[in-house]
Amino acid sequence: MSARIQDDQRDTDLADAPLDAALRRVWDTPRGVWGALATVDHKVIGRRYIATAFVFLAFGGVLALLMRWQLARPESRVLTPDLYNQIFTVHGTSMMFLFAVPVMEAMAVYLVPLMVGTRNIAFPRLNAFSYWMYLVGGILLWGAFLVDMGPDIGWFAYVPLAGPQYGAGKRVDIWAQMITFTEISALAVAVEIVVTVLKQRAPGMSLDRIPLFVWAMLVTSFIIIMAMPAVMVASTALILDRLVGTHFFNPAEGGDVLLWQHLFWFFGHPEVYIIFLPAVGMISSILPTFVRRPIFGYLPLVLAMVSVGILSFGLWVHHMFTTGLPRLGESFFTASSMAIALPSGIQIFCWLATIWYGRPVYRTPFLFILAFFFTFIMGGMTGVMVASVPLDTQLHDSYFVVAHFHYVLVGGAVFPLLGGVYYWFPKFTGRMMSERVGKWVAGLLFAAFNFTFFPMHVLGLLGMPRRVYTYQLDMGWGGLNLFVSLSAVVLAAGFLLFFYDAVRSARHGEPAGDNPWGAATLEWATASPPPSYNFARLPVVRSANPLWEDDGVLPVAGGLRVDRRELLVTTVGGALPEARESSPRPTIWPLWSALATTALLLGSILTPWAVVWGAVPVTIALIGWFWPGGRKEEES
Amino acid sequence: MDRVGGWKDGVVLAVVLPALVLLGGCRLEDRETRPDPPVAQALGQVALMPNGIGGSPPEVYAALGRPYRESAFHLSQGKRLYEWFGCQACHADGQGGSGPSLIDGWWNYGPDLPTLYTTIHDGRPGGMPAFRDRMTRDQIWQLAAYVQAMGAYTGSLAAPGRSDRPQTRPAENRLPAASAPLR
């Protein structure tokens, strides 16, 4: 019975227990430090990604509290002006580039392969590389901040403030290079997800049976692939301007300062949807479980996500209404900004209909979705307000805008994300988070969030500009600011409670079964936490809610080799099996490549020659990465 | 996976946290936008030789860590002050005009910081006005440091950024003045 695994052994010939043993032998990450550094398992990397992103969320939250401490009273002297500038920049940069985008991609890195029923993400080594790059980028930003070298130019780093004349020292270079790190990691993950979704779906998972979170991540990944190059060009041009004296943004030599804003927001506005669409996907995937019925309007939801993805590239100028652009252009972008409310509205109504026709079960993830509804719709409404040029001219750069984008980002992305964490936590760890604590977290966060950010609308209407380190007593903003600061403490307490619950539940939570929520999608068809090979036998999908059909009995596909890492490649449209494809084993080279790339990028802050000499170790590391090792996976 | 942490977490924390605190003590790009009044007061105590050339900077200057010449921030503040207070009217962009050149390597009163400070603070015979009533003391230090950097013979890690306007001479962050072509 202890069948020796021969060459070309197929899973069809094995019973469950020997199959598990055989798959573990080829798929398990080796133990020890080497194994931890070399792993290419999408679940390990995804977990790391998520944990790291939440650490950056906590750090960014501490900075927010510092800002609120400073602003609680007029003429306060808690922070110096220079430190305040660094703090709001690092807060914004950290939240956008080190938390919001990576955490959404991280959820996808973990969940998408499980949801489409495959054994690993496409390009697993690139996945490992992307995590290391992301980690180094985060350490770069925060390390610089700790030694008083944090960027102080705002998270969108407008020139000329960020240019050579006004941005003295190395602070801006650190910001721009941090962007490079996060760009590389985000692009890498986006490519992996696109390929995983298009080519590695379980047999039978045709386009109309893909879980909505996976659809959302597919659209998001395409947005990333098309939007990130704009900011890559922008930040590289900024570094060149500062380091080697090019004049991309210098009007005196034929450059253009507005070029920066166009390039940045051509990325920056799709960025909002890069953060929001995954949240849309999470809601669409979580909601059916808690109202006990399939999602209402699958097709309109998918089409809405795709059209949001397309429209998101036609809105960027609404960030620049006060730069003196021609009126006609501004009208066009007002219209397109309001147009995107249509697909967003379709999504909202599909969800409402799903709830309406369902039987809601008020568990924590569902509560977060309810919190999302109220908060995000508020943010959407103020979004329609600032999309109109006359109003925006009044409100630009005021606290109204601060309130607006926190409503959109926290309401539209963080609440669904936290709901998602509560929902998928049993899958990540095999243990449930506390329902009792979870309800407190949801309630505290929702109430405190609104108490913190709603008054900022009023402060903005009263004329308080954003990014001021203090204000005078006779401006009359003191009372509201104090209230906001006190509410921020409660908000922080809510997050603290969440972190406490997550850490406690990871070790002592109630054990969860494979499918504690009775959900319909494939990630719940395997153990919690899933084994290294995800599915012992690859599932075959016959509907959009596979676990709700046929009493949850899944047909499986066989015929894969078990003596090497192997997965199934299927067609793009109908997910018909095409080929067996090998999947790479763990290797340390992505780490070396990331370190070599880091040396190059950091060195280039100091001297352009770092690009020349730094290319040598990068080349060596890449050669090592691709050097054939005679493993079974490398047979054709 | 179940036994993550335990004493290992403790060790990591015990190493990482103090390291972070120590790191936080470093001030690589400290930027004091407005010094405390006693410090500002003390910044004026330059001890100059009787002939008005050469001397020692105030004690507080060393206590502050000699910030002005070694900080890109102070140097670029000095550069802005150079324009704001009309230095270009006589000295152009350093090439000189009705006033002497600042980048030809020749200093009428010597290139050390206390001398430059005194020159700006008190003025010099021959047309150099006194700025003691127009600028704060730390602004004068910033300007003096910039003027010194402009004509320095040796390169420095700290330099003000290049201006966003057509260049009339090599930018300050390129090469030391001695090896730069004049005009």
Coordinates of C-alpha atoms in Angstrom, one line a residue, chain A residues 60-313:
Chain A
G60 CA 0.1 54.8 9.3
G61 CA -2.6 54.9 11.9
V62 CA -0.1 56.0 14.5
L63 CA 0.9 58.9 12.3
A64 CA -2.8 59.8 11.9
L65 CA -3.1 59.9 15.6
L66 CA -0.1 62.1 15.9
M67 CA -1.6 64.5 13.4
R68 CA -4.9 64.6 15.3
W69 CA -3.0 65.2 18.5
Q70 CA -1.3 68.2 16.9
L71 CA -4.5 69.5 15.4
A72 CA -6.7 69.0 18.5
R73 CA -6.0 72.5 19.7
P74 CA -5.2 75.8 17.9
E75 CA -1.5 76.8 17.9
S76 CA -0.5 73.5 19.3
R77 CA 3.2 72.7 19.5
V78 CA 3.2 68.9 19.7
L79 CA 4.9 68.6 16.3
T80 CA 7.2 70.9 14.4
P81 CA 6.0 72.1 11.0
D82 CA 8.7 70.0 9.3
L83 CA 7.8 66.9 11.2
Y84 CA 4.1 67.5 10.4
N85 CA 4.9 67.7 6.7
Q86 CA 6.8 64.4 6.9
I87 CA 4.0 62.8 8.9
F88 CA 1.2 63.6 6.5
T89 CA 3.3 62.5 3.5
V90 CA 4.4 59.2 5.1
H91 CA 0.8 58.6 6.3
G92 CA -0.7 59.1 2.8
T93 CA 2.1 57.3 1.0
S94 CA 2.1 54.4 3.4
M95 CA -1.7 54.0 3.3
M96 CA -1.9 54.2 -0.5
F97 CA 1.2 52.4 -1.7
L98 CA 2.1 50.1 1.2
F99 CA -1.4 49.3 2.6
A100 CA -4.3 49.7 0.3
V101 CA -3.0 48.4 -3.0
P102 CA -0.8 45.6 -1.7
V103 CA -3.4 44.4 0.8
M104 CA -5.9 43.9 -2.0
E105 CA -3.4 42.2 -4.1
A106 CA -2.3 40.1 -1.1
M107 CA -5.9 38.9 -0.6
A108 CA -5.9 38.0 -4.3
V109 CA -2.5 36.2 -4.1
Y110 CA -4.0 34.0 -1.3
L111 CA -7.5 33.6 -2.6
V112 CA -7.6 33.7 -6.4
P113 CA -5.7 30.3 -6.9
L114 CA -8.0 28.7 -4.3
M115 CA -11.2 30.3 -5.8
V116 CA -10.3 29.2 -9.3
G117 CA -9.3 25.8 -8.1
T118 CA -5.7 25.5 -9.0
R119 CA -2.6 24.5 -7.0
N120 CA -0.4 27.6 -7.1
I121 CA -0.5 31.1 -8.6
A122 CA 1.1 31.6 -12.1
F123 CA 4.8 32.6 -11.9
P124 CA 5.2 31.7 -8.3
R125 CA 8.9 32.8 -8.2
L126 CA 7.9 36.2 -9.5
N127 CA 5.4 36.3 -6.6
A128 CA 8.1 35.7 -4.1
F129 CA 10.2 38.4 -5.7
S130 CA 7.3 40.8 -5.6
Y131 CA 6.9 40.3 -1.9
W132 CA 10.5 41.0 -1.1
M133 CA 10.4 44.2 -3.3
Y134 CA 7.4 45.4 -1.5
L135 CA 8.9 44.7 1.9
V136 CA 12.1 46.6 1.0
G137 CA 10.1 49.5 -0.4
G138 CA 8.2 49.8 2.9
I139 CA 11.3 49.5 5.0
L140 CA 12.9 52.2 2.8
L141 CA 10.1 54.7 3.4
W142 CA 9.8 54.0 7.1
G143 CA 13.5 53.8 7.7
A144 CA 14.0 57.2 6.1
F145 CA 11.2 58.6 8.2
L146 CA 12.8 57.3 11.4
V147 CA 16.0 59.2 10.6
D148 CA 14.2 62.4 9.8
M149 CA 14.6 61.8 6.0
G150 CA 10.9 61.1 5.4
P151 CA 9.5 62.7 2.3
D152 CA 7.6 65.9 3.1
I153 CA 5.9 66.7 -0.2
G154 CA 2.5 65.1 0.1
W155 CA 1.7 61.7 -1.2
F156 CA 1.4 62.9 -4.8
A157 CA 4.6 64.9 -4.7
Y158 CA 3.7 67.8 -7.0
V159 CA 6.5 69.5 -8.8
P160 CA 8.0 72.1 -8.4
L161 CA 7.8 71.5 -4.7
A162 CA 9.3 68.0 -5.3
G163 CA 11.6 69.2 -8.0
P164 CA 15.3 70.0 -7.6
Q165 CA 14.8 73.7 -6.7
Y166 CA 12.5 73.3 -3.8
G167 CA 12.9 69.7 -2.7
A168 CA 16.3 69.9 -1.0
G169 CA 18.1 66.8 0.3
K170 CA 17.3 63.2 -0.5
R171 CA 13.8 63.1 0.9
V172 CA 12.0 63.3 -2.5
D173 CA 14.3 60.7 -4.0
I174 CA 13.4 58.3 -1.3
W175 CA 9.7 58.9 -2.1
A176 CA 10.2 58.4 -5.8
Q177 CA 12.3 55.3 -5.3
M178 CA 9.8 53.8 -2.9
I179 CA 7.2 54.2 -5.7
T180 CA 9.5 52.2 -7.9
F181 CA 9.6 49.4 -5.4
T182 CA 5.8 49.2 -5.0
E183 CA 5.3 49.6 -8.8
I184 CA 7.5 46.6 -9.5
S185 CA 5.7 44.5 -6.9
A186 CA 2.2 45.6 -7.9
L187 CA 2.9 45.0 -11.6
A188 CA 4.3 41.5 -10.9
V189 CA 1.3 40.5 -8.9
A190 CA -1.1 41.9 -11.5
V191 CA 0.5 39.8 -14.2
E192 CA 0.4 36.7 -12.1
I193 CA -3.3 37.2 -11.4
V194 CA -4.2 37.8 -15.0
V195 CA -2.5 34.6 -16.1
T196 CA -3.9 32.6 -13.2
V197 CA -7.4 33.7 -13.9
L198 CA -7.2 33.4 -17.6
K199 CA -5.3 30.1 -17.9
Q200 CA -5.5 28.2 -14.6
R201 CA -9.2 28.0 -13.8
A202 CA -10.7 24.7 -12.8
P203 CA -12.1 22.7 -15.7
G204 CA -15.7 23.9 -16.4
M205 CA -15.2 27.3 -14.8
S206 CA -16.3 29.2 -17.9
L207 CA -16.2 33.0 -17.8
D208 CA -19.8 33.2 -16.5
R209 CA -18.9 30.9 -13.5
I210 CA -15.9 32.8 -12.2
P211 CA -16.5 34.0 -8.6
L212 CA -17.0 37.8 -8.6
F213 CA -14.0 38.5 -6.4
V214 CA -11.9 36.8 -9.1
W215 CA -13.6 38.9 -11.8
A216 CA -12.9 42.0 -9.7
M217 CA -9.2 41.1 -9.4
L218 CA -8.9 40.4 -13.1
V219 CA -10.3 43.8 -13.9
T220 CA -8.1 45.4 -11.2
S221 CA -5.0 43.7 -12.5
F222 CA -5.6 45.0 -16.0
I223 CA -6.1 48.5 -14.5
I224 CA -2.8 48.1 -12.6
I225 CA -1.0 47.0 -15.8
M226 CA -2.3 50.0 -17.7
A227 CA -2.1 52.6 -14.9
M228 CA 1.2 51.9 -13.2
P229 CA 3.4 52.6 -16.2
A230 CA 2.2 56.3 -16.0
V231 CA 3.5 56.8 -12.5
M232 CA 6.6 54.8 -13.3
V233 CA 7.4 57.2 -16.1
A234 CA 6.5 60.1 -13.8
S235 CA 8.6 59.0 -10.8
T236 CA 11.5 58.1 -13.1
A237 CA 11.4 61.4 -14.8
L238 CA 11.4 63.1 -11.4
I239 CA 14.4 61.2 -10.2
L240 CA 16.2 62.0 -13.5
D241 CA 15.3 65.7 -13.1
R242 CA 16.8 65.6 -9.6
L243 CA 19.7 63.4 -10.1
V244 CA 21.1 64.0 -13.6
G245 CA 19.6 67.4 -14.4
T246 CA 17.1 66.5 -17.1
H247 CA 14.3 69.1 -17.4
F248 CA 11.1 67.1 -17.8
F249 CA 9.3 69.3 -15.3
N250 CA 11.2 72.5 -15.7
P251 CA 9.3 75.1 -17.8
A252 CA 12.3 77.3 -18.2
E253 CA 14.0 74.6 -20.3
G254 CA 10.9 73.5 -22.1
G255 CA 9.6 71.1 -19.5
D256 CA 6.2 71.3 -17.9
V257 CA 5.1 71.2 -14.3
L258 CA 1.5 70.2 -15.2
L259 CA 3.0 67.1 -17.0
W260 CA 3.6 65.7 -13.5
Q261 CA 0.0 66.1 -12.5
H262 CA -1.3 64.6 -15.7
L263 CA 1.0 61.6 -15.4
F264 CA 0.5 61.1 -11.7
W265 CA -3.3 61.3 -11.9
F266 CA -3.5 59.2 -15.0
F267 CA -2.3 56.6 -12.6
G268 CA -3.7 58.2 -9.4
H269 CA -7.4 58.1 -10.4
P270 CA -7.4 54.5 -11.6
E271 CA -5.6 53.8 -8.3
V272 CA -8.8 54.6 -6.5
Y273 CA -10.5 51.8 -8.4
I274 CA -7.5 49.5 -8.0
I275 CA -8.4 49.8 -4.3
F276 CA -12.1 49.9 -4.7
L277 CA -12.8 47.1 -7.2
P278 CA -11.3 44.3 -5.1
A279 CA -13.6 45.5 -2.3
V280 CA -16.5 45.3 -4.8
G281 CA -15.5 41.8 -5.5
M282 CA -15.2 40.9 -1.8
I283 CA -18.7 42.2 -1.1
S284 CA -20.1 40.3 -4.1
S285 CA -18.5 37.2 -2.9
I286 CA -19.3 37.5 0.8
L287 CA -22.9 38.8 0.4
P288 CA -24.5 35.6 -1.1
T289 CA -23.1 33.6 1.8
F290 CA -24.9 35.8 4.4
V291 CA -28.2 36.2 2.6
R292 CA -28.3 32.6 1.6
R293 CA -28.9 33.1 -2.1
P294 CA -26.9 33.5 -5.3
I295 CA -25.9 37.1 -6.1
F296 CA -28.6 39.1 -7.9
G297 CA -27.4 40.3 -11.4
Y298 CA -24.2 38.5 -11.9
L299 CA -23.8 39.7 -15.5
P300 CA -24.6 43.4 -14.7
L301 CA -22.1 43.3 -11.8
V302 CA -19.4 41.9 -14.1
L303 CA -20.2 44.5 -16.8
A304 CA -20.3 47.3 -14.2
M305 CA -16.8 46.3 -12.9
V306 CA -15.4 46.2 -16.4
S307 CA -17.0 49.6 -17.3
V308 CA -15.7 51.1 -14.1
G309 CA -12.3 49.8 -15.1
I310 CA -12.5 51.5 -18.5
L311 CA -14.1 54.7 -17.2
S312 CA -11.5 55.0 -14.5
F313 CA -9.0 56.1 -17.1

